[in-house]
Amino acid sequence: MNDSYPKSGKTLYLNIIWHQHQPLYLDPESDQLQGPWVRTH
């Protein structure tokens, strides 16, 4: 496998964003989670 790539001479700025927030699907009347199961496991 040849891993040689042409070089442009320009800088590549890379920003990796890792976002794991899940909204809270809480029903205030029953005090129960109503959303996706992944929040509760």
Backbone as JSON, one array per atom type, in Angstrom:
{
  "sequence": "MNDSYPKSGKTLYLNIIWHQHQPLYLDPESDQLQGPWVRTH",
  "N": [[0.85, -1.18, 0.0], [0.59, 2.15, -0.87], [1.17, 5.07, 0.74], [1.53, 7.73, -0.03], [0.82, 11.07, -0.47], [-0.11, 13.93, -2.4], [1.37, 17.06, -1.57], [0.06, 20.11, -0.55], [1.0, 22.3, 0.72], [-0.5, 23.94, 2.27], [-2.03, 24.7, 5.42], [-4.09, 22.51, 7.2], [-6.81, 22.93, 9.16], [-8.37, 21.24, 11.69], [-11.23, 20.46, 13.46], [-12.51, 18.56, 15.94], [-15.52, 17.62, 17.26], [-17.08, 16.34, 20.05], [-20.04, 15.35, 21.13], [-22.15, 14.46, 23.63], [-24.51, 14.93, 24.86], [-27.78, 14.29, 25.94], [-31.12, 15.17, 25.72], [-33.25, 15.73, 28.53], [-35.99, 13.89, 28.97], [-38.27, 14.33, 30.75], [-41.33, 13.82, 32.26], [-43.05, 16.1, 33.98], [-45.4, 15.82, 35.42], [-45.81, 13.08, 35.98], [-43.33, 12.41, 36.89], [-41.64, 10.73, 35.48], [-39.33, 9.34, 33.11], [-39.76, 9.93, 29.7], [-38.55, 9.63, 27.3], [-35.94, 8.48, 25.07], [-34.63, 5.18, 25.58], [-31.91, 5.0, 26.01], [-31.07, 6.94, 27.72], [-31.66, 5.99, 30.22], [-30.35, 3.6, 30.74]],
  "CA": [[0.0, 0.0, 0.0], [1.37, 3.37, -0.98], [0.52, 6.15, 1.49], [2.08, 9.04, -0.37], [-0.21, 12.0, -0.94], [0.48, 15.21, -2.83], [1.37, 18.09, -0.54], [-0.36, 21.41, -1.09], [1.71, 23.37, 1.42], [-1.45, 24.7, 3.08], [-2.36, 24.11, 6.7], [-5.46, 22.04, 7.36], [-7.28, 23.05, 10.53], [-9.39, 20.23, 11.92], [-11.87, 20.58, 14.76], [-13.35, 17.4, 16.23], [-16.45, 17.93, 18.35], [-17.71, 15.15, 20.6], [-21.19, 15.86, 21.88], [-22.88, 13.31, 24.14], [-25.67, 15.37, 25.63], [-29.11, 13.84, 25.57], [-32.1, 15.96, 26.45], [-33.98, 15.05, 29.59], [-37.4, 13.76, 28.6], [-38.96, 14.08, 32.01], [-42.71, 14.28, 32.36], [-43.11, 16.65, 35.33], [-46.61, 15.38, 36.12], [-45.64, 11.71, 36.49], [-41.95, 12.28, 37.34], [-41.1, 9.58, 34.76], [-38.67, 9.64, 31.85], [-40.62, 9.57, 28.57], [-37.78, 9.66, 26.07], [-35.21, 7.3, 24.61], [-34.16, 4.27, 26.63], [-30.47, 5.14, 26.23], [-30.86, 7.84, 28.85], [-31.93, 5.33, 31.49], [-29.68, 2.31, 30.95]],
  "C": [[0.9, 1.24, 0.0], [0.61, 4.5, -0.31], [1.11, 7.51, 1.18], [0.99, 9.89, -1.0], [0.46, 13.28, -1.4], [0.36, 16.25, -1.72], [1.02, 19.43, -1.15], [0.39, 22.55, -0.44], [0.8, 24.22, 2.29], [-1.73, 23.95, 4.37], [-3.83, 23.71, 6.73], [-5.81, 22.13, 8.84], [-8.46, 22.11, 10.72], [-9.92, 20.37, 13.34], [-12.8, 19.39, 14.95], [-14.21, 17.72, 17.44], [-17.14, 16.64, 18.77], [-18.82, 15.62, 21.52], [-22.03, 14.68, 22.32], [-24.13, 13.71, 24.92], [-26.95, 14.78, 25.07], [-30.1, 14.67, 26.36], [-32.81, 15.1, 27.49], [-35.46, 15.06, 29.23], [-38.2, 13.41, 29.84], [-40.36, 14.66, 31.95], [-42.9, 14.79, 33.79], [-44.34, 16.19, 36.12], [-46.44, 13.99, 36.73], [-44.26, 11.46, 37.08], [-41.29, 11.03, 36.73], [-40.41, 10.06, 33.49], [-39.53, 9.11, 30.71], [-39.84, 9.44, 27.27], [-37.05, 8.38, 25.77], [-34.65, 6.49, 25.78], [-32.69, 4.46, 26.94], [-30.16, 6.06, 27.4], [-30.93, 7.09, 30.18], [-31.18, 4.02, 31.68], [-28.28, 2.49, 31.51]]
}
